[in-house]
Coordinates of C-alpha atoms in Angstrom, one line a residue:
Chain A
M1362 CA 134.4 104.0 22.9
L1363 CA 133.5 107.4 24.1
F1364 CA 131.5 109.7 21.8
A1365 CA 131.5 113.5 22.5
H1366 CA 129.1 115.9 20.7
G1367 CA 130.0 119.3 19.6
F1368 CA 128.6 122.8 20.0
G1369 CA 125.0 123.2 19.2
C1370 CA 123.1 120.0 20.0
D1371 CA 123.6 116.9 22.2
Q1372 CA 124.6 113.2 22.2
N1373 CA 121.8 112.5 19.7
M1374 CA 124.2 113.7 17.1
W1375 CA 125.6 110.2 17.3
R1376 CA 122.4 108.2 17.0
F1377 CA 123.2 107.1 13.4
V1378 CA 126.8 106.2 14.2
A1379 CA 127.3 105.0 17.7
P1380 CA 125.0 101.9 17.4
A1381 CA 127.3 100.5 14.7
F1382 CA 130.1 100.0 17.3
E1383 CA 128.0 98.5 20.1
A1384 CA 128.7 95.0 19.0
D1385 CA 132.4 95.1 19.6
H1386 CA 132.8 98.2 21.9
R1387 CA 131.5 99.4 25.2
V1388 CA 129.8 102.6 23.8
V1389 CA 129.6 105.6 26.1
L1390 CA 127.5 108.7 25.2
F1391 CA 127.1 111.8 27.2
D1392 CA 125.8 115.4 27.1
H1393 CA 128.2 118.2 27.9
V1394 CA 127.1 120.2 30.9
G1395 CA 124.7 122.8 29.6
A1396 CA 123.6 120.7 26.7
G1397 CA 120.8 118.1 26.1
N1398 CA 119.5 116.6 29.3
S1399 CA 122.5 117.5 31.4
D1400 CA 121.9 118.9 34.9
L1401 CA 121.9 122.7 34.2
S1402 CA 122.5 123.4 37.9
A1403 CA 126.0 121.8 37.4
Y1404 CA 126.9 124.6 35.1
D1405 CA 129.6 126.8 36.6
P1406 CA 130.6 129.7 34.4
E1407 CA 134.1 129.7 35.7
R1408 CA 134.8 126.0 35.2
Y1409 CA 133.3 126.0 31.8
G1410 CA 134.9 129.3 30.8
T1411 CA 137.6 127.4 29.0
L1412 CA 137.6 124.1 27.0
G1413 CA 139.7 122.7 29.9
G1414 CA 136.7 122.5 32.1
Y1415 CA 134.9 120.4 29.5
A1416 CA 138.1 118.3 29.2
D1417 CA 138.1 117.8 32.9
D1418 CA 134.6 116.4 32.7
V1419 CA 135.7 113.9 30.0
V1420 CA 138.6 112.8 32.3
E1421 CA 136.1 112.4 35.1
I1422 CA 133.9 110.3 33.0
C1423 CA 136.9 108.1 32.1
A1424 CA 137.8 107.7 35.7
E1425 CA 134.3 107.0 36.8
L1426 CA 133.8 104.3 34.2
D1427 CA 137.4 103.1 34.7
L1428 CA 138.1 103.5 30.9
T1429 CA 141.6 102.7 29.7
D1430 CA 142.8 102.6 26.1
A1431 CA 139.5 104.1 25.0
V1432 CA 138.6 105.3 21.5
F1433 CA 137.6 108.9 21.9
V1434 CA 135.4 110.2 19.1
G1435 CA 134.9 113.9 19.3
H1436 CA 132.9 116.0 16.9
S1437 CA 133.6 119.6 16.2
V1438 CA 134.8 121.4 19.3
S1439 CA 134.8 118.1 21.2
A1440 CA 137.7 117.0 19.0
M1441 CA 139.8 119.6 20.8
I1442 CA 138.3 118.7 24.1
G1443 CA 139.5 115.2 23.5
V1444 CA 143.0 116.4 22.7
L1445 CA 143.0 118.3 26.0
A1446 CA 141.6 115.4 27.9
A1447 CA 144.1 112.9 26.4
A1448 CA 147.0 115.2 27.6
R1449 CA 145.5 115.2 31.1
A1450 CA 144.8 111.5 31.4
P1451 CA 147.0 109.7 28.8
E1452 CA 146.3 106.2 30.3
A1453 CA 142.6 106.5 29.5
F1454 CA 142.9 107.2 25.8
G1455 CA 144.2 104.7 23.2
T1456 CA 142.9 106.4 20.0
L1457 CA 141.5 109.7 19.0
V1458 CA 139.0 110.2 16.2
L1459 CA 138.6 113.9 15.4
V1460 CA 135.6 114.7 13.3
G1461 CA 135.8 118.1 11.8
P1462 CA 138.4 119.4 14.3
S1463 CA 139.6 123.0 14.5
P1464 CA 142.1 124.2 17.0
R1465 CA 141.4 127.9 16.1
Y1466 CA 138.3 129.2 14.3
L1467 CA 139.6 132.7 13.9
D1468 CA 142.1 133.8 11.2
D1469 CA 145.3 134.8 12.8
D1470 CA 148.5 136.1 11.3
G1471 CA 149.1 133.6 8.5
Y1472 CA 146.8 131.0 10.0
V1473 CA 143.5 130.5 8.2
G1474 CA 140.7 129.5 10.7
G1475 CA 137.9 130.6 8.5
F1476 CA 136.3 133.3 10.6
E1477 CA 136.8 136.8 11.8
Q1478 CA 136.0 138.1 15.3
E1479 CA 132.9 139.9 14.0
D1480 CA 131.6 136.6 12.6
I1481 CA 131.5 135.2 16.0
A1482 CA 129.8 138.3 17.4
E1483 CA 127.2 137.8 14.7
L1484 CA 126.8 134.1 15.6
L1485 CA 126.0 135.1 19.2
D1486 CA 123.6 137.7 17.9
S1487 CA 122.0 135.0 15.6
M1488 CA 121.6 132.7 18.6
D1489 CA 120.1 135.5 20.7
S1490 CA 117.5 136.3 18.1
N1491 CA 116.6 132.6 17.7
F1492 CA 116.4 132.2 21.5
L1493 CA 114.1 135.2 21.6
G1494 CA 111.3 133.0 20.3
W1495 CA 112.4 129.8 22.1
S1496 CA 112.9 130.8 25.6
S1497 CA 110.0 133.0 26.3
T1498 CA 107.2 130.8 25.1
M1499 CA 108.8 127.3 25.4
A1500 CA 106.5 126.5 22.6
P1501 CA 108.3 124.3 20.1
A1502 CA 109.8 126.5 17.5
I1503 CA 111.0 123.3 16.2
M1504 CA 108.2 121.0 15.2
G1505 CA 107.7 117.5 16.4
N1506 CA 108.5 115.0 13.7
P1507 CA 105.7 113.0 12.1
D1508 CA 108.2 111.5 9.7
R1509 CA 110.4 110.0 12.3
P1510 CA 108.2 108.5 15.0
D1511 CA 111.3 107.0 16.6
L1512 CA 112.3 110.4 17.9
G1513 CA 110.5 110.8 21.1
E1514 CA 109.1 113.9 22.7
E1515 CA 112.0 114.0 25.1
L1516 CA 114.4 114.4 22.2
T1517 CA 112.5 117.2 20.5
A1518 CA 112.3 119.0 23.8
S1519 CA 116.0 119.0 24.4
F1520 CA 117.8 118.5 21.1
C1521 CA 119.7 121.6 20.1
R1522 CA 118.2 123.6 23.0
T1523 CA 119.6 124.8 26.2
D1524 CA 119.7 127.8 28.5
P1525 CA 120.5 130.8 26.2
D1526 CA 123.2 132.2 28.5
I1527 CA 124.9 128.8 28.7
A1528 CA 124.7 128.4 24.9
A1529 CA 126.2 131.8 24.4
S1530 CA 129.0 131.1 26.8
F1531 CA 129.7 127.7 25.1
A1532 CA 129.7 129.5 21.7
R1533 CA 132.2 132.0 23.0
V1534 CA 134.5 129.4 24.5
T1535 CA 134.3 127.3 21.4
F1536 CA 134.9 129.8 18.7
L1537 CA 137.3 132.1 20.5
S1538 CA 139.6 129.4 21.9
D1539 CA 143.1 128.8 20.5
N1540 CA 144.3 125.2 21.0
R1541 CA 146.9 125.0 18.3
A1542 CA 149.7 124.4 20.7
D1543 CA 147.9 121.5 22.3
L1544 CA 147.9 119.5 19.1
A1545 CA 151.6 118.7 19.6
T1546 CA 150.8 116.9 22.9
V1547 CA 149.0 114.1 21.1
R1548 CA 150.9 110.8 21.2
V1549 CA 148.2 108.3 20.4
P1550 CA 147.1 107.1 16.9
T1551 CA 144.7 109.8 15.7
L1552 CA 142.2 109.8 12.8
V1553 CA 141.3 113.2 11.4
L1554 CA 138.0 113.1 9.5
Q1555 CA 137.7 116.1 7.1
C1556 CA 134.5 116.8 5.3
S1557 CA 134.2 118.5 1.9
D1558 CA 132.9 122.1 1.9
D1559 CA 132.9 122.4 5.7
V1560 CA 132.5 126.1 6.4
I1561 CA 133.2 125.6 10.1
A1562 CA 136.3 123.5 9.8
P1563 CA 137.7 124.1 6.2
S1564 CA 140.1 121.7 4.6
V1565 CA 143.1 123.9 5.3
V1566 CA 142.3 123.5 9.0
G1567 CA 142.1 119.7 8.7
D1568 CA 145.5 119.8 6.9
Y1569 CA 146.9 121.9 9.7
V1570 CA 145.6 119.5 12.4
H1571 CA 147.1 116.6 10.5
A1572 CA 150.4 118.3 10.1
Q1573 CA 150.6 119.1 13.8
I1574 CA 149.8 115.6 15.0
P1575 CA 152.6 113.3 13.8
S1576 CA 150.7 110.2 14.8
S1577 CA 147.6 111.2 12.7
V1578 CA 146.0 110.0 9.6
L1579 CA 143.9 112.4 7.5
V1580 CA 140.8 111.0 5.7
R1581 CA 138.9 113.4 3.4
M1582 CA 135.3 112.5 3.2
A1583 CA 132.9 112.9 0.3
A1584 CA 130.3 114.1 2.9
T1585 CA 129.7 117.8 2.8
G1586 CA 129.0 120.2 5.6
H1587 CA 130.1 120.0 9.2
C1588 CA 128.1 117.0 10.5
P1589 CA 129.0 113.8 8.7
N1590 CA 127.7 111.9 11.7
L1591 CA 124.2 113.1 10.5
S1592 CA 124.6 113.6 6.8
A1593 CA 126.8 110.6 6.0
P1594 CA 126.7 108.2 8.9
Q1595 CA 127.8 105.1 6.9
E1596 CA 130.8 106.9 5.5
T1597 CA 131.7 108.0 9.0
I1598 CA 131.3 104.5 10.4
D1599 CA 133.4 103.0 7.6
A1600 CA 136.2 105.5 8.0
I1601 CA 136.4 105.0 11.8
R1602 CA 136.2 101.2 11.4
A1603 CA 138.9 101.2 8.7
F1604 CA 141.2 103.2 11.1
L1605 CA 140.5 101.0 14.1
Chain B
M814 CA 97.3 135.6 -17.0
N815 CA 94.2 134.0 -15.5
F816 CA 93.9 135.6 -12.0
A817 CA 90.9 133.5 -11.0
D818 CA 92.7 130.3 -11.7
P819 CA 96.4 130.8 -11.6
S820 CA 98.7 128.0 -12.7
A821 CA 100.7 126.0 -10.1
E822 CA 103.7 127.5 -11.7
D823 CA 102.5 131.0 -11.1
L824 CA 101.6 130.2 -7.5
Y825 CA 105.1 128.9 -7.0
E826 CA 107.0 131.6 -8.8
R827 CA 105.1 134.5 -7.5
A828 CA 104.3 133.2 -4.0
P829 CA 104.5 135.9 -1.2
C830 CA 107.5 134.1 0.2
G831 CA 110.9 132.9 -1.1
Y832 CA 110.7 129.3 -2.0
L833 CA 113.7 127.0 -2.5
S834 CA 114.3 123.3 -3.0
T835 CA 117.7 122.0 -2.2
S836 CA 119.5 118.7 -2.1
P837 CA 120.2 117.4 1.4
D838 CA 123.6 119.0 1.4
G839 CA 122.0 122.4 0.7
T840 CA 122.7 122.7 -3.0
I841 CA 119.9 124.8 -4.5
V842 CA 118.1 122.8 -7.2
R843 CA 115.1 125.1 -7.6
V844 CA 114.2 128.6 -6.5
N845 CA 111.2 130.9 -7.1
A846 CA 111.1 134.3 -8.6
T847 CA 110.2 136.0 -5.3
F848 CA 113.4 134.8 -3.7
L849 CA 115.4 136.0 -6.7
R850 CA 113.7 139.4 -6.6
W851 CA 114.3 139.8 -2.9
T852 CA 118.0 138.8 -3.1
G853 CA 119.0 140.1 -6.5
Y854 CA 120.5 136.8 -7.6
N855 CA 120.1 135.3 -11.1
R856 CA 118.7 131.9 -11.3
E857 CA 121.7 130.6 -13.1
N858 CA 124.0 131.9 -10.3
L859 CA 122.2 129.8 -7.8
V860 CA 120.7 126.6 -9.2
N861 CA 123.3 123.8 -9.0
E862 CA 125.9 126.4 -8.2
R863 CA 125.3 127.6 -4.6
R864 CA 124.2 125.9 -1.4
F865 CA 121.5 127.6 0.7
Q866 CA 123.9 128.1 3.6
D867 CA 126.4 129.8 1.3
L868 CA 123.9 132.7 1.0
L869 CA 123.9 133.2 4.8
S870 CA 126.0 135.6 6.8
P871 CA 129.1 133.9 8.4
G872 CA 127.5 133.7 11.8
G873 CA 124.3 132.4 10.3
R874 CA 126.3 129.8 8.5
I875 CA 127.7 128.5 11.8
Y876 CA 124.2 128.5 13.2
Y877 CA 123.0 126.6 10.1
E878 CA 125.7 123.9 10.5
T879 CA 125.4 123.6 14.3
H880 CA 121.7 123.9 14.8
F881 CA 119.6 124.2 11.7
S882 CA 121.0 121.2 9.7
P883 CA 121.1 118.8 12.7
L884 CA 117.6 119.7 13.7
L885 CA 116.3 119.2 10.1
R886 CA 118.0 115.9 9.8
M887 CA 116.8 114.6 13.2
Q888 CA 113.3 116.0 13.3
G889 CA 112.4 116.3 9.6
S890 CA 111.6 120.0 9.8
V891 CA 112.6 123.2 11.4
R892 CA 110.5 126.3 11.9
E893 CA 111.1 130.0 12.4
I894 CA 114.8 130.1 12.3
A895 CA 116.1 133.7 12.2
V896 CA 119.1 134.3 9.9
D897 CA 120.3 136.9 7.5
I898 CA 120.7 136.3 3.8
I899 CA 123.5 138.2 2.1
T900 CA 122.0 139.6 -1.1
A901 CA 123.7 139.9 -4.5
D902 CA 124.6 143.5 -3.6
R903 CA 126.1 142.5 -0.2
Q904 CA 123.1 143.7 1.8
R905 CA 121.7 141.8 4.7
L906 CA 118.1 140.5 4.3
P907 CA 116.7 139.4 7.7
V908 CA 114.5 136.3 7.1
L909 CA 112.7 133.6 9.0
V910 CA 113.2 130.2 7.5
N911 CA 111.0 127.1 7.6
S912 CA 112.2 123.9 6.1
V913 CA 110.9 120.3 5.7
L914 CA 113.0 117.3 4.8
V915 CA 111.7 115.0 2.1
T916 CA 112.8 111.4 2.6
D917 CA 112.4 108.2 0.6
E918 CA 110.6 105.1 1.9
A919 CA 113.8 104.0 3.7
G920 CA 114.0 107.3 5.5
A921 CA 117.0 108.5 3.5
P922 CA 117.0 112.3 2.9
Q923 CA 116.2 113.3 -0.7
L924 CA 115.2 116.9 -0.8
V925 CA 114.8 119.9 1.5
R926 CA 111.9 122.4 0.8
T927 CA 112.5 125.8 2.3
T928 CA 110.3 128.9 2.6
V929 CA 111.8 132.2 3.4
L930 CA 109.9 135.2 4.8
D931 CA 111.2 138.7 4.6
V932 CA 111.1 140.0 8.2
R933 CA 113.0 143.2 8.1
E934 CA 110.5 145.2 10.1
R935 CA 109.9 142.5 12.6
R936 CA 113.6 141.9 13.1
A937 CA 114.2 145.6 13.7
Y938 CA 111.5 145.6 16.3
E939 CA 112.9 142.5 17.9
R940 CA 116.3 144.1 18.0
E941 CA 114.8 147.0 19.9
L942 CA 113.1 144.6 22.3
R943 CA 116.3 142.7 22.9
L944 CA 118.2 145.9 23.5
A945 CA 115.6 147.0 26.0
R946 CA 115.8 143.6 27.6
D947 CA 119.6 143.8 27.9
R948 CA 119.4 147.4 29.2
E949 CA 116.9 146.2 31.8
R950 CA 119.1 143.3 32.8
A951 CA 122.1 145.6 33.2
A952 CA 120.1 148.0 35.3
R953 CA 118.8 145.3 37.5
R954 CA 122.3 143.9 38.0
A955 CA 123.5 147.3 38.9
L956 CA 120.7 147.7 41.4
E957 CA 121.3 144.3 42.9
R958 CA 125.0 145.2 43.3
Q959 CA 124.0 148.5 45.0
H960 CA 121.6 146.7 47.2
E961 CA 124.2 144.1 48.2
Q962 CA 126.7 146.9 49.0
A963 CA 124.1 148.8 51.1
S964 CA 123.2 145.6 52.9
A965 CA 126.9 144.8 53.6
I966 CA 127.4 148.4 54.9
S967 CA 124.4 148.2 57.3
H968 CA 125.5 144.8 58.6
T969 CA 129.0 146.1 59.3
L970 CA 127.5 149.3 60.9
Q971 CA 125.1 147.3 63.0
Q972 CA 127.8 144.8 64.2
S973 CA 130.2 147.6 65.1
L974 CA 127.5 149.4 67.0
L975 CA 126.7 146.3 69.0
A976 CA 130.3 145.2 69.6
D977 CA 130.8 146.9 72.9
E978 CA 131.6 144.6 75.8
P979 CA 129.2 145.0 78.7
P980 CA 130.7 146.0 82.1
R981 CA 132.2 143.2 84.1
D982 CA 131.7 143.1 87.9
P983 CA 131.5 140.4 90.5
R984 CA 128.2 141.9 91.7
F985 CA 126.4 141.1 88.5
A986 CA 126.6 139.5 85.1
I987 CA 125.3 140.9 81.9
A988 CA 124.9 138.8 78.7
A989 CA 123.4 139.9 75.5
L990 CA 122.9 138.5 72.0
Y991 CA 121.7 139.7 68.7
H992 CA 120.5 137.2 66.0
P993 CA 119.9 138.7 62.7
A994 CA 116.9 137.2 60.9
V995 CA 117.9 134.4 58.5
A996 CA 115.1 135.1 56.2
Q997 CA 115.8 138.9 55.9
L998 CA 118.5 140.4 53.6
E999 CA 118.3 143.7 55.4
V1000 CA 119.4 144.3 58.9
G1001 CA 116.8 145.3 61.5
G1002 CA 116.8 148.1 64.0
D1003 CA 117.1 146.1 67.2
W1004 CA 119.7 147.1 69.7
H1005 CA 121.0 146.4 73.2
D1006 CA 123.4 148.2 75.4
A1007 CA 124.8 148.1 78.9
F1008 CA 127.1 150.6 80.6
E1009 CA 128.1 152.0 84.0
L1010 CA 126.8 155.5 85.0
P1011 CA 129.0 158.1 86.9
N1012 CA 126.9 157.5 90.0
G1013 CA 127.9 153.8 90.0
R1014 CA 124.6 152.5 88.8
I1015 CA 124.4 150.2 85.8
A1016 CA 122.3 151.1 82.8
V1017 CA 120.8 148.4 80.6
T1018 CA 118.6 148.9 77.5
V1019 CA 117.0 147.0 74.7
G1020 CA 115.1 148.8 71.9
D1021 CA 113.7 148.4 68.4
V1022 CA 113.6 150.9 65.6
V1023 CA 110.8 150.6 63.1
G1024 CA 111.8 149.3 59.7
R1025 CA 114.9 147.6 58.3
G1026 CA 118.0 148.4 56.3
L1027 CA 120.6 151.1 56.4
M1028 CA 118.2 153.7 57.6
A1029 CA 117.0 151.6 60.5
A1030 CA 120.5 150.7 61.5
T1031 CA 121.6 154.3 61.4
A1032 CA 118.7 155.4 63.5
M1033 CA 119.4 152.6 65.9
G1034 CA 123.0 153.9 66.3
Q1035 CA 121.8 157.4 66.8
L1036 CA 119.3 156.4 69.5
R1037 CA 121.8 154.2 71.3
S1038 CA 124.3 157.1 71.5
A1039 CA 121.5 159.5 72.5
V1040 CA 120.5 157.2 75.4
R1041 CA 124.1 157.0 76.6
A1042 CA 124.6 160.8 76.4
L1043 CA 121.4 161.5 78.3
A1044 CA 121.9 158.7 80.8
V1045 CA 125.2 160.0 82.1
T1046 CA 123.6 163.3 83.1
G1047 CA 121.8 161.4 85.9
A1048 CA 118.4 162.3 84.5
G1049 CA 116.9 158.9 85.3
P1050 CA 114.8 156.7 83.1
R1051 CA 111.6 158.8 82.8
E1052 CA 113.6 161.9 81.8
V1053 CA 115.7 160.0 79.4
V1054 CA 112.5 158.9 77.6
R1055 CA 111.1 162.4 77.7
F1056 CA 114.3 163.9 76.2
L1057 CA 114.2 161.2 73.5
D1058 CA 110.7 162.3 72.5
T1059 CA 112.2 165.7 71.6
Y1060 CA 115.2 164.0 70.0
V1061 CA 113.1 161.9 67.6
E1062 CA 111.4 165.0 66.3
Q1063 CA 114.6 165.7 64.5
V1064 CA 115.7 162.1 63.8
V1065 CA 112.7 161.0 61.9
P1066 CA 113.7 157.3 61.3
A1067 CA 114.0 156.8 65.0
R1068 CA 110.4 158.0 65.6
F1069 CA 108.0 155.3 67.0
A1070 CA 111.0 153.2 68.2
T1071 CA 110.2 151.2 71.4
F1072 CA 112.6 150.6 74.2
V1073 CA 113.2 149.7 77.8
Y1074 CA 115.7 151.6 79.8
A1075 CA 116.6 150.5 83.3
E1076 CA 119.1 151.8 85.9
I1077 CA 120.2 149.3 88.6
D1078 CA 122.1 149.8 91.8
P1079 CA 124.5 146.8 91.8
D1080 CA 124.8 146.9 95.6
S1081 CA 121.2 147.0 96.6
G1082 CA 119.5 145.7 93.4
A1083 CA 117.3 148.8 93.5
T1084 CA 116.1 149.3 90.0
T1085 CA 114.3 152.2 88.2
L1086 CA 113.0 151.6 84.7
A1087 CA 110.9 153.1 82.0
V1088 CA 109.2 151.1 79.1
A1089 CA 108.4 153.2 76.0
G1090 CA 105.9 151.1 74.1
H1091 CA 108.1 148.0 74.4
L1092 CA 107.4 144.4 75.5
P1093 CA 107.4 144.1 79.3
P1094 CA 110.7 143.0 81.0
V1095 CA 110.7 139.5 82.6
I1096 CA 111.8 139.2 86.2
V1097 CA 113.2 135.8 87.2
T1098 CA 113.6 135.1 90.9
V1099 CA 116.3 133.0 92.3
G1100 CA 113.8 130.2 92.9
G1101 CA 112.9 130.1 89.1
D1102 CA 109.6 132.0 89.4
T1103 CA 109.0 134.3 86.5
R1104 CA 106.8 137.3 85.9
L1105 CA 106.2 140.1 83.5
F1106 CA 106.9 143.5 84.9
M1107 CA 104.0 145.6 83.8
E1108 CA 104.7 148.9 85.4
G1109 CA 106.5 152.0 84.2
R1110 CA 104.9 151.7 80.8
S1111 CA 104.2 154.5 78.3
T1112 CA 104.0 155.0 74.5
P1113 CA 106.6 154.5 71.9
L1114 CA 109.1 157.4 71.3
G1115 CA 107.6 160.5 69.6
I1116 CA 104.0 159.7 70.6
E1117 CA 102.9 161.8 73.5
I1118 CA 99.4 161.2 74.9
E1119 CA 98.3 163.3 77.9
A1120 CA 96.4 160.3 79.4
L1121 CA 99.6 158.3 79.2
P1122 CA 102.4 160.5 80.5
R1123 CA 106.0 159.4 80.6
V1124 CA 106.5 157.4 83.8
E1125 CA 109.0 155.2 85.5
A1126 CA 108.7 152.4 88.0
T1127 CA 110.9 150.9 90.7
L1128 CA 111.6 147.4 91.8
V1129 CA 114.3 145.6 93.8
L1130 CA 116.2 142.7 92.3
A1131 CA 117.1 140.3 95.1
P1132 CA 120.5 138.5 95.0
G1133 CA 120.3 135.9 92.3
D1134 CA 117.3 137.6 90.5
Q1135 CA 117.4 138.3 86.8
L1136 CA 116.0 141.0 84.6
V1137 CA 115.4 139.9 81.0
L1138 CA 115.0 142.5 78.2
Y1139 CA 114.2 141.4 74.7
T1140 CA 112.7 142.4 71.3
D1141 CA 109.5 141.1 69.7
G1142 CA 111.5 138.7 67.5
L1143 CA 112.0 136.5 70.5
V1144 CA 108.3 135.9 71.3
E1145 CA 106.3 136.8 68.2
R1146 CA 105.1 134.1 65.8
R1147 CA 103.0 134.6 62.7
G1148 CA 99.5 133.5 63.3
E1149 CA 99.9 133.3 67.1
S1150 CA 98.8 135.5 69.9
I1151 CA 101.6 137.4 71.6
D1152 CA 100.4 136.0 74.9
V1153 CA 101.3 132.5 73.8
G1154 CA 104.8 133.7 73.0
L1155 CA 105.1 135.5 76.3
E1156 CA 104.0 132.4 78.2
R1157 CA 106.6 130.4 76.3
L1158 CA 109.3 133.0 77.3
L1159 CA 108.2 132.8 81.0
T1160 CA 108.5 129.1 81.0
A1161 CA 111.9 129.1 79.2
A1162 CA 113.2 131.8 81.5
G1163 CA 112.3 129.7 84.6
Q1164 CA 114.5 126.9 83.3
D1165 CA 117.6 128.8 82.2
A1166 CA 117.6 132.5 81.7
T1167 CA 120.7 133.1 79.5
P1168 CA 120.3 134.9 76.2
A1169 CA 121.6 131.9 74.2
S1170 CA 119.4 129.3 75.8
L1171 CA 116.4 131.6 75.6
A1172 CA 117.0 132.2 71.9
V1173 CA 117.4 128.5 71.3
A1174 CA 114.3 127.6 73.4
L1175 CA 112.1 130.1 71.7
D1176 CA 113.3 129.7 68.2
E1177 CA 111.9 126.2 67.9
G1178 CA 110.3 126.0 64.5
A1179 CA 110.1 129.8 64.1
G1180 CA 112.3 129.9 61.0
G1181 CA 114.0 133.1 62.1
D1182 CA 112.0 135.6 60.1
D1183 CA 112.7 138.4 62.5
D1184 CA 115.7 139.7 64.4
V1185 CA 116.1 138.6 68.0
C1186 CA 117.8 140.7 70.6
V1187 CA 118.0 139.6 74.3
L1188 CA 119.8 141.1 77.3
V1189 CA 119.9 139.4 80.7
F1190 CA 121.1 141.2 83.8
S1191 CA 121.8 138.8 86.6
R1192 CA 122.4 140.0 90.2
S1193 CA 125.0 137.7 91.8
R1194 CA 123.7 135.5 94.6
S1195 CA 126.2 136.6 97.2
R1196 CA 129.3 138.7 97.4

């Protein structure tokens, strides 16, 4: 069972969900190159200039660990990365779980993605102004956490933080990509988890993904927002379990 | 109102920052008067109606979902997050947001407390700083590109200037090499040359222009051509140097260049040479004896001192003898006397005086921080 985090943070996004599957699955977690504790020197702007580069990494992980018939759980942009990876190495993937997937974030001629081009430009600007404080001082703009002593310093140092240029590039790749045509390549049983009031992947987008993947099941969650793996871990676990 | 002892209610409502309490999903459950005043919303439009993230600009909403919210959940608090709130009249209000997550005993999120600071002025200033940073980055990249281009041009220029094949003749052999410094981006001004004169003698030269880069490479090319032009007149080494003194008055980058110029009769081995401020040539005899040739010396080009007039000296290369010309990169090491380097050269030349083997023998541990130029003229042992 391979868990892939989305744009923004790192594999710790799964810390409330992944452990629930450790008893009956071999659980694999990883950070995308450029995120979390990944080796930043491995970042190649050309390779990671499209989601295909990230999908190639997932395929490499599967090959390295000799995964077959794996359950791929992808959050946010990693849902589409999983779709691309499954098309490249069908033998490795038995099931896809797409959490808050969106094949296209921008509105487009009859298609509702939820965002305009200028919104993405504004996101990049927003990231830039937040990095302004982060990168220059390296002082924690995000506090350590006295309430959750289980989160070590290592986590607070890396979670949701990375090289600003890489983060901006990943944001561009994520939010400007169009993978609608790739949905039709999915052959394996697929679970689409759709949150309520998700501004990043609205319900109409979840419906679209479900409609384009004949082998998919759509589950609407009571959880709100874009990160049910954090806000509603139990509901997320239950939905995945029920599907498996 | 009691100003000396304000009520908690007043402290909350009229705090100098916006203050909101939301449920973990962002739904606003309480908001203070300051926030309402800044944003123009009515309390009833917000409380239990809107989520905090709904008030953000679209880009800010993505940032909230992908960074702010995960951080808050994982770490219990976030600080100094820059976002824009869209006010009731559709204006943008730049703010800095701090939030803490309140959890129950089991650690389950119950409430989020958020303060909002109006940072219009600061954000405008930050924007200027960022623009300045971006402009500086772009300028630096453009400079780097220019620099790379200039560097590529000077490398090409230098290589094409040094590409001539030396004369081939059974009476002698000439070998030369030029190793650009590994540690330097810019080309240096070293050069070597070998050519036949109309009178049948063979001219060989090695020199070094001061400085690096395109300017040095160009000056090197000019000097090299000037030497050839003067040499074919039959002026001889001393006169060649003397004419070059005049020449470098006009070609300023070539001034203070050092060089060795020798003319060798390939039949007799009779050699005339002049050394303008350059390191002394090495003579290698057929038996493997080596010595520095210390005659015919004067100052670098463009420096004329009456006490040190331009001179030339003669010697005879016996069959099998070699004349080694080189630049300082071959012998100089940082933190070491030049005498030590010259000794090393003499020893190495006694073993095997070819440019390649000398370069290898003398480069040991040097790290290549200067260009190396070597030319070896070898008189054949017999005809």
